[in-house]
């Protein structure tokens, strides 16, 4: 239907051609980190071979090439998200982006009696920074629970959006359940009540078109390495008024306009006010290439491809005796947590690895969610557009084999 040749796309990812334990690799851990297309690897390589210099510091030719490449990546990412480049702070990933909001926006503003509202399905990166803020300000954390299929309980969310709530932190897509939260509706409700919203977009951007402006949040955090880009890249988008009002988080070079030892240091304008020190320049060049790559594929095609793969996986999973899937929300992303009765998930993942199949096992940086699921660990198969129907069949065959060994 899409006109995309998915076999050719698969060939864009050199690593996927390798073997593991003498078996063809079946990589089903893209929610953990994604594989990189040759275009991204080559962009990083070319940067180091031809253009490497520091950004914004040198007037020489290489310095301007590096600066252009780095700022070009910011501009590409901004277009991809439908936001202004000047409102995008480049960070090392989602974790840094959320901590930036916690330390620069929340810490100076919250006080005893205030409430930070979270959801049960958040990744630790969208829990722990708020706990640190709560400890230091006396604010209290409240939690929105889930419905049995893994959707957010929106009635509870509405009921908990009281006048005391200053900030709502919510994931766009769950990294364990695959649930896609209606973040635009949620942010609209929050905004009506004067609640500032932080959306963790880590697991949404790799899977679907995302229009950050249309979501209407106050902050949107993202990480590059799950969307074809190098590790150590990411961004925080924020409403301009917040970027102007927030004090810097990390001090150093580049984030200043003028430094005076009498204390009259003048900070740079946002987003540079929040980008102290030498950034991961080559990584962002790779992020720019990743955005180009995904834009050429078309995120609506990526989404449709992954939904087709997910439908195939769901169908095959339904035939495996004693297999339990966690998270069955309608329209979920292609992230599937599962367990097999009587089998420990680490044993399952270890034996699958011997068959060449890479799945994650454990708690997926989501202890509160695992507690709610009532399990100590799950296995997680997370798909990307570069996976194939044949790989899903190979995974299912390996699962049957492993199950016979263990059960
Ligand atoms: N939030 C979610 C939902 C995630 O899946 C992840 C990555 N596991 C993160 C935040 C953290 O991203 P990073 O480690 O790249 O900062």
Coordinates of C-alpha atoms and ligand atoms in Angstrom, one line a residue:
X1 CA 0.0 0.0 0.0
X2 CA 2.6 2.6 1.0
X3 CA 4.9 2.0 -2.0
X4 CA 7.8 1.7 0.4
X5 CA 10.1 -1.3 -0.4
X6 CA 10.6 -2.7 3.1
X7 CA 13.1 -5.3 2.0
X8 CA 15.3 -2.5 0.6
X9 CA 14.7 -0.5 3.8
X10 CA 15.9 -3.5 5.8
X11 CA 19.1 -3.5 3.8
X12 CA 19.8 0.0 4.9
X13 CA 20.7 -1.4 8.4
X14 CA 24.1 -3.1 8.2
X15 CA 24.0 -4.5 11.7
X16 CA 20.9 -6.5 11.0
X17 CA 22.8 -8.7 8.6
X18 CA 24.9 -10.2 11.4
X19 CA 24.6 -13.5 13.2
X20 CA 24.4 -14.2 16.9
X21 CA 25.4 -17.6 18.3
X22 CA 25.5 -18.9 14.8
X23 CA 21.9 -17.8 14.1
X24 CA 20.6 -14.9 12.0
X25 CA 20.0 -12.0 14.4
X26 CA 16.4 -11.2 15.1
X27 CA 16.5 -7.8 16.8
X28 CA 13.4 -7.2 18.9
X29 CA 14.7 -4.7 21.3
X30 CA 14.2 -1.4 19.5
X31 CA 12.4 0.2 22.4
X32 CA 15.6 -0.1 24.3
X33 CA 17.7 1.3 21.5
X34 CA 17.2 1.3 17.8
X35 CA 19.6 0.2 15.1
X36 CA 21.1 2.8 12.7
X37 CA 20.8 3.0 9.0
X38 CA 23.9 3.4 6.9
X39 CA 23.0 7.0 6.1
X40 CA 23.3 7.9 9.8
X41 CA 26.5 6.0 10.3
X42 CA 28.0 7.6 7.2
X43 CA 26.9 11.1 8.3
X44 CA 28.8 10.7 11.6
X45 CA 31.8 9.2 9.7
X46 CA 31.9 12.0 7.2
X47 CA 31.7 14.6 9.9
X48 CA 34.8 13.2 11.7
X49 CA 36.6 12.7 8.4
X50 CA 35.9 16.1 6.8
X51 CA 34.3 18.7 9.0
X52 CA 35.2 18.0 12.7
X53 CA 35.7 21.2 14.7
X54 CA 34.0 22.8 17.7
X55 CA 30.8 24.7 17.2
X56 CA 30.2 28.5 17.6
X57 CA 33.7 29.2 18.7
X58 CA 35.9 29.4 15.6
X59 CA 35.8 31.7 12.7
X60 CA 37.8 29.3 10.6
X61 CA 36.2 27.2 7.8
X62 CA 35.8 24.0 9.7
X63 CA 34.3 25.8 12.6
X64 CA 31.6 27.3 10.5
X65 CA 31.0 23.9 8.8
X66 CA 30.6 22.2 12.1
X67 CA 28.3 24.9 13.4
X68 CA 26.2 24.8 10.3
X69 CA 25.9 21.0 10.6
X70 CA 25.0 21.2 14.2
X71 CA 22.4 24.0 13.7
X72 CA 21.2 22.2 10.6
X73 CA 20.4 19.2 12.7
X74 CA 18.4 21.4 15.1
X75 CA 16.5 22.9 12.2
X76 CA 15.7 19.4 10.8
X77 CA 14.5 18.1 14.1
X78 CA 12.3 21.2 14.5
X79 CA 10.7 20.6 11.2
X80 CA 10.1 17.0 12.1
X81 CA 8.3 18.0 15.3
X82 CA 6.6 21.0 13.7
X83 CA 8.2 23.5 16.2
X84 CA 10.6 26.4 16.0
X85 CA 14.3 25.5 16.1
X86 CA 14.9 28.3 18.6
X87 CA 12.6 26.6 21.1
X88 CA 14.5 23.3 20.9
X89 CA 17.2 22.7 23.5
X90 CA 19.5 20.0 22.4
X91 CA 20.3 17.5 25.2
X92 CA 21.9 14.1 25.7
X93 CA 18.5 12.5 25.7
X94 CA 15.1 12.4 27.4
X95 CA 16.7 11.9 30.8
X96 CA 18.6 15.2 30.7
X97 CA 15.6 16.9 29.1
X98 CA 13.2 16.0 31.9
X99 CA 15.8 16.8 34.5
X100 CA 16.2 20.2 32.9
X101 CA 12.5 20.9 33.4
X102 CA 12.7 19.5 37.0
X103 CA 15.7 21.7 38.0
X104 CA 15.0 24.9 36.0
X105 CA 11.3 25.1 35.9
X106 CA 9.9 23.1 38.8
X107 CA 12.5 23.5 41.6
X108 CA 12.3 27.3 41.8
X109 CA 8.5 27.3 41.5
X110 CA 7.0 24.5 43.5
X111 CA 6.4 24.6 47.2
X112 CA 4.8 22.6 50.1
X113 CA 1.2 21.9 49.3
X114 CA 1.8 21.7 45.5
X115 CA 1.1 18.5 43.7
X116 CA 3.0 16.9 40.8
X117 CA 0.8 14.5 39.0
X118 CA 2.3 11.4 37.3
X119 CA 0.9 8.2 35.8
X120 CA 1.5 4.6 36.8
X121 CA 3.1 3.8 33.5
X122 CA 5.9 6.3 33.6
X123 CA 9.5 5.4 32.9
X124 CA 11.9 6.1 35.8
X125 CA 13.2 9.0 33.9
X126 CA 9.8 10.6 34.3
X127 CA 9.4 9.7 38.0
X128 CA 12.7 10.1 39.8
X129 CA 13.4 13.7 38.8
X130 CA 10.0 14.7 40.2
X131 CA 10.7 12.8 43.4
X132 CA 13.9 14.7 43.8
X133 CA 12.0 18.0 43.2
X134 CA 9.3 16.9 45.7
X135 CA 11.9 16.1 48.3
X136 CA 13.5 19.5 48.0
X137 CA 10.3 21.6 47.7
X138 CA 7.9 19.8 49.9
X139 CA 5.6 19.2 46.9
X140 CA 3.6 16.0 46.9
X141 CA 3.4 13.4 44.1
X142 CA 0.1 11.9 43.1
X143 CA -0.4 9.1 40.6
X144 CA -3.1 8.4 38.0
X145 CA -3.8 4.7 37.8
X146 CA -4.5 2.5 34.8
X147 CA -7.5 0.5 33.5
X148 CA -7.0 -3.3 33.2
X149 CA -6.0 -3.1 29.5
X150 CA -3.3 -0.6 30.2
X151 CA -5.0 2.6 29.2
X152 CA -4.8 5.6 31.5
X153 CA -7.9 6.0 33.7
X154 CA -8.9 9.4 32.3
X155 CA -11.8 9.8 34.8
X156 CA -9.3 9.5 37.6
X157 CA -6.9 11.9 35.8
X158 CA -9.6 14.5 35.5
X159 CA -10.6 14.1 39.1
X160 CA -7.0 14.4 40.3
X161 CA -6.4 17.7 38.3
X162 CA -7.2 19.8 41.3
X163 CA -6.1 23.4 42.0
X164 CA -3.0 22.1 43.9
X165 CA -1.6 20.4 40.8
X166 CA 1.1 22.5 39.3
X167 CA 2.6 20.0 36.9
X168 CA 1.5 16.9 35.1
X169 CA 4.1 14.5 33.6
X170 CA 2.9 11.9 31.2
X171 CA 4.4 9.6 28.7
X172 CA 3.2 9.8 25.1
X173 CA 3.7 6.0 24.5
X174 CA 4.4 3.4 27.3
X175 CA 7.7 1.6 26.9
X176 CA 6.3 -1.5 28.5
X177 CA 2.6 -1.7 27.5
X178 CA 2.7 0.2 24.2
X179 CA -0.2 2.3 25.3
X180 CA -0.6 5.5 23.3
X181 CA -1.9 8.2 25.6
X182 CA -4.3 10.9 24.3
X183 CA -1.8 13.6 25.1
X184 CA -3.4 16.3 23.1
X185 CA -6.7 15.9 25.0
X186 CA -4.9 15.6 28.3
X187 CA -2.8 18.7 27.8
X188 CA -5.9 20.7 26.7
X189 CA -7.6 19.7 30.0
X190 CA -4.5 20.5 32.0
X191 CA -4.0 23.9 30.3
X192 CA -7.6 24.9 31.1
X193 CA -6.7 24.4 34.7
X194 CA -3.4 26.2 34.6
X195 CA -1.4 22.9 35.0
X196 CA 2.0 22.8 33.2
X197 CA 2.5 19.6 31.1
X198 CA 5.6 17.6 30.5
X199 CA 5.2 14.9 27.8
X200 CA 7.9 12.1 27.5
X201 CA 8.0 11.4 23.8
X202 CA 10.8 8.8 23.9
X203 CA 8.7 6.0 22.6
X204 CA 6.3 8.0 20.4
X205 CA 8.7 9.6 17.9
X206 CA 10.2 6.3 16.6
X207 CA 6.8 4.9 15.8
X208 CA 4.4 7.6 14.5
X209 CA 4.0 11.1 13.1
X210 CA 4.2 13.5 16.0
X211 CA 3.2 17.2 15.8
X212 CA 4.4 18.7 19.0
X213 CA 2.7 22.0 18.4
X214 CA -0.7 20.3 18.0
X215 CA -0.3 18.4 21.3
X216 CA -0.3 21.7 23.1
X217 CA 2.0 20.6 25.9
X218 CA 4.4 22.9 27.8
X219 CA 7.4 20.6 27.4
X220 CA 8.1 17.7 25.1
X221 CA 11.2 15.5 25.8
X222 CA 12.8 13.1 23.4
X223 CA 15.7 10.9 22.8
X224 CA 17.6 10.3 19.5
X225 CA 18.9 6.8 19.9
X226 CA 15.5 5.1 19.7
X227 CA 14.8 6.9 16.4
X228 CA 17.8 5.8 14.3
X229 CA 20.1 8.5 15.7
X230 CA 23.3 8.0 17.8
X231 CA 23.2 7.6 21.5
X232 CA 23.8 10.8 23.5
X233 CA 21.4 12.9 21.5
X234 CA 18.0 14.3 22.4
X235 CA 16.0 17.4 22.9
X236 CA 13.6 19.4 25.0
X237 CA 11.0 21.4 23.3
X238 CA 9.5 24.1 25.5
X239 CA 7.1 27.0 25.1
X240 CA 9.1 30.1 24.6
X241 CA 7.7 31.8 27.7
X242 CA 9.1 29.0 29.9
X243 CA 12.5 29.0 28.2
X244 CA 12.7 32.8 28.7
X245 CA 11.7 32.5 32.4
X246 CA 13.8 29.5 33.4
X247 CA 17.2 30.0 35.0
X248 CA 20.1 27.9 33.5
X249 CA 20.6 24.4 34.8
X250 CA 24.2 23.7 33.9
X251 CA 26.7 26.6 33.7
X252 CA 29.8 26.9 31.5
X253 CA 30.9 28.0 28.1
X254 CA 28.5 28.8 25.2
X255 CA 25.6 29.4 27.5
X256 CA 26.7 32.9 28.3
X257 CA 26.9 36.2 26.5
X258 CA 29.3 37.8 28.9
X259 CA 31.1 36.6 32.0
X260 CA 32.1 39.0 34.7
X261 CA 33.8 38.1 37.9
X262 CA 31.8 40.7 39.8
X263 CA 28.8 38.4 39.3
X264 CA 27.3 40.4 36.4
X265 CA 27.4 37.4 34.1
X266 CA 24.9 37.6 31.2
X267 CA 23.4 34.5 29.8
X268 CA 22.9 33.6 26.2
X269 CA 19.4 33.6 24.7
X270 CA 17.5 30.2 24.8
X271 CA 18.1 27.6 23.6
X272 CA 21.8 28.2 24.1
X273 CA 21.3 29.3 27.7
X274 CA 20.7 25.6 28.4
X275 CA 23.5 24.2 26.3
X276 CA 26.7 24.6 28.3
X277 CA 29.9 23.1 27.1
X278 CA 30.8 21.2 23.9
X279 CA 27.8 19.2 22.7
X280 CA 27.7 15.8 21.0
X281 CA 28.2 17.5 17.6
X282 CA 28.8 14.4 15.6
X283 CA 25.8 12.7 17.3
X284 CA 23.5 15.6 16.3
X285 CA 24.8 15.4 12.8
X286 CA 23.7 11.8 12.9
X287 CA 20.4 12.9 14.4
X288 CA 19.9 15.2 11.4
X289 CA 20.6 12.3 9.1
X290 CA 18.2 10.1 11.0
X291 CA 15.4 12.7 10.7
X292 CA 16.1 12.9 7.0
X293 CA 15.9 9.2 6.7
X294 CA 12.6 8.8 8.7
X295 CA 11.1 11.8 6.8
X296 CA 11.9 10.1 3.5
X297 CA 10.2 6.9 4.6
X298 CA 7.3 8.9 6.0
X299 CA 6.3 8.4 9.6
X300 CA 2.7 7.4 8.6
X301 CA 4.3 4.6 6.5
X302 CA 6.5 3.6 9.5
X303 CA 3.4 3.5 11.7
X304 CA 1.4 1.4 9.2
X305 CA 4.3 -1.0 8.7
X306 CA 4.8 -1.5 12.4
X307 CA 1.0 -2.0 13.0
X308 CA 1.0 -4.8 10.3
X309 CA 4.0 -6.5 12.1
X310 CA 2.3 -6.1 15.4
X311 CA -0.9 -7.7 14.1
X312 CA 1.1 -10.6 12.9
X313 CA 2.9 -11.0 16.2
X314 CA -0.4 -10.7 18.2
X315 CA -1.9 -13.4 16.0
X316 CA 1.0 -15.8 16.6
X317 CA 1.2 -15.0 20.3
X318 CA -2.5 -16.0 20.6
X319 CA -1.5 -19.5 19.6
X320 CA 1.2 -19.9 22.3
X321 CA -0.1 -21.8 25.3
X322 CA 0.4 -20.2 28.7
X323 CA 1.6 -16.9 27.2
X324 CA 0.3 -13.7 28.8
X325 CA 0.5 -10.3 27.1
X326 CA 0.6 -7.2 29.3
X327 CA -1.1 -4.2 27.7
X328 CA -3.9 -4.6 25.2
X329 CA -5.0 -1.0 24.7
X330 CA -6.6 -0.3 21.4
X331 CA -4.2 1.4 18.9
X332 CA -1.1 0.4 21.0
X333 CA 2.4 0.8 19.6
X334 CA 4.4 -2.2 18.6
X335 CA 5.9 -2.9 22.0
X336 CA 4.7 -6.1 23.5
X337 CA 5.5 -7.2 27.1
X338 CA 4.8 -10.9 27.8
X339 CA 5.4 -13.8 30.1
X340 CA 5.0 -17.5 29.9
X341 CA 3.5 -19.3 32.9
X342 CA 6.1 -20.9 35.1
X343 CA 9.0 -19.5 33.2
X344 CA 11.3 -16.8 34.5
X345 CA 11.6 -14.0 32.0
X346 CA 15.4 -13.9 32.3
X347 CA 15.7 -17.6 31.5
X348 CA 13.3 -17.1 28.6
X349 CA 15.4 -14.1 27.2
X350 CA 18.6 -16.0 27.7
X351 CA 17.5 -19.0 25.8
X352 CA 15.9 -16.8 23.1
X353 CA 19.3 -15.1 22.7
X354 CA 20.9 -18.5 22.0
X355 CA 18.4 -18.7 19.1
X356 CA 19.6 -15.3 17.9
X357 CA 16.5 -13.5 19.2
X358 CA 17.2 -10.3 21.2
X359 CA 14.3 -9.4 23.5
X360 CA 14.6 -7.4 26.8
X361 CA 13.7 -9.0 30.1
X362 CA 13.4 -7.3 33.4
X363 CA 11.6 -4.3 34.8
X364 CA 12.2 -1.9 31.9
X365 CA 12.9 1.1 34.2
X366 CA 9.2 1.0 35.3
X367 CA 9.1 -0.5 38.7
X368 CA 5.8 1.0 39.7
X369 CA 4.2 -0.4 36.6
X370 CA 5.6 -3.8 37.1
X371 CA 4.3 -3.7 40.7
X372 CA 0.8 -2.9 39.3
X373 CA 1.1 -5.8 36.8
X374 CA 1.9 -8.0 39.8
X375 CA 5.1 -9.5 38.3
X376 CA 8.7 -9.1 39.1
X377 CA 9.8 -9.1 35.4
X378 CA 8.5 -9.4 31.9
X379 CA 10.0 -10.1 28.5
X380 CA 9.5 -7.4 25.9
X381 CA 9.5 -7.7 22.2
X382 CA 9.7 -4.3 20.6
X383 CA 9.4 -4.0 16.9
X384 CA 10.6 -1.4 14.4
X385 CA 9.8 -0.9 10.8
X386 CA 13.0 -2.7 9.8
X387 CA 11.8 -6.0 11.3
X388 CA 10.1 -8.5 9.0
X389 CA 7.2 -11.0 9.1
X390 CA 9.8 -13.8 8.7
X391 CA 11.6 -12.6 11.8
X392 CA 8.4 -12.7 13.8
X393 CA 8.0 -16.3 12.6
X394 CA 11.5 -17.1 13.6
X395 CA 10.9 -15.5 17.0
X396 CA 7.7 -17.6 17.5
X397 CA 9.5 -20.8 16.4
X398 CA 12.2 -20.0 19.0
X399 CA 9.6 -19.3 21.6
X400 CA 8.0 -22.7 21.1
X401 CA 11.3 -24.4 21.2
X402 CA 12.4 -22.6 24.4
X403 CA 9.0 -23.2 26.0
X404 CA 9.4 -27.0 25.4
X405 CA 12.8 -26.8 27.1
X406 CA 11.6 -24.8 30.1
X407 CA 7.9 -25.5 30.8
Ligands
LIG1 N1 11.2 7.5 28.8 C1 10.9 6.4 28.2 C2 9.4 6.1 28.0 C3 11.9 5.6 27.7 O1 11.5 4.4 27.1 C4 13.2 5.9 27.9 C5 14.4 5.0 27.3 N2 14.4 3.7 27.9 C6 13.6 7.1 28.5 C7 12.5 7.9 29.0 C8 15.0 7.5 28.8 O2 15.6 7.8 27.6 P1 17.2 8.1 27.7 O3 17.8 7.0 28.5 O4 17.6 8.0 26.3 O5 17.4 9.4 28.3

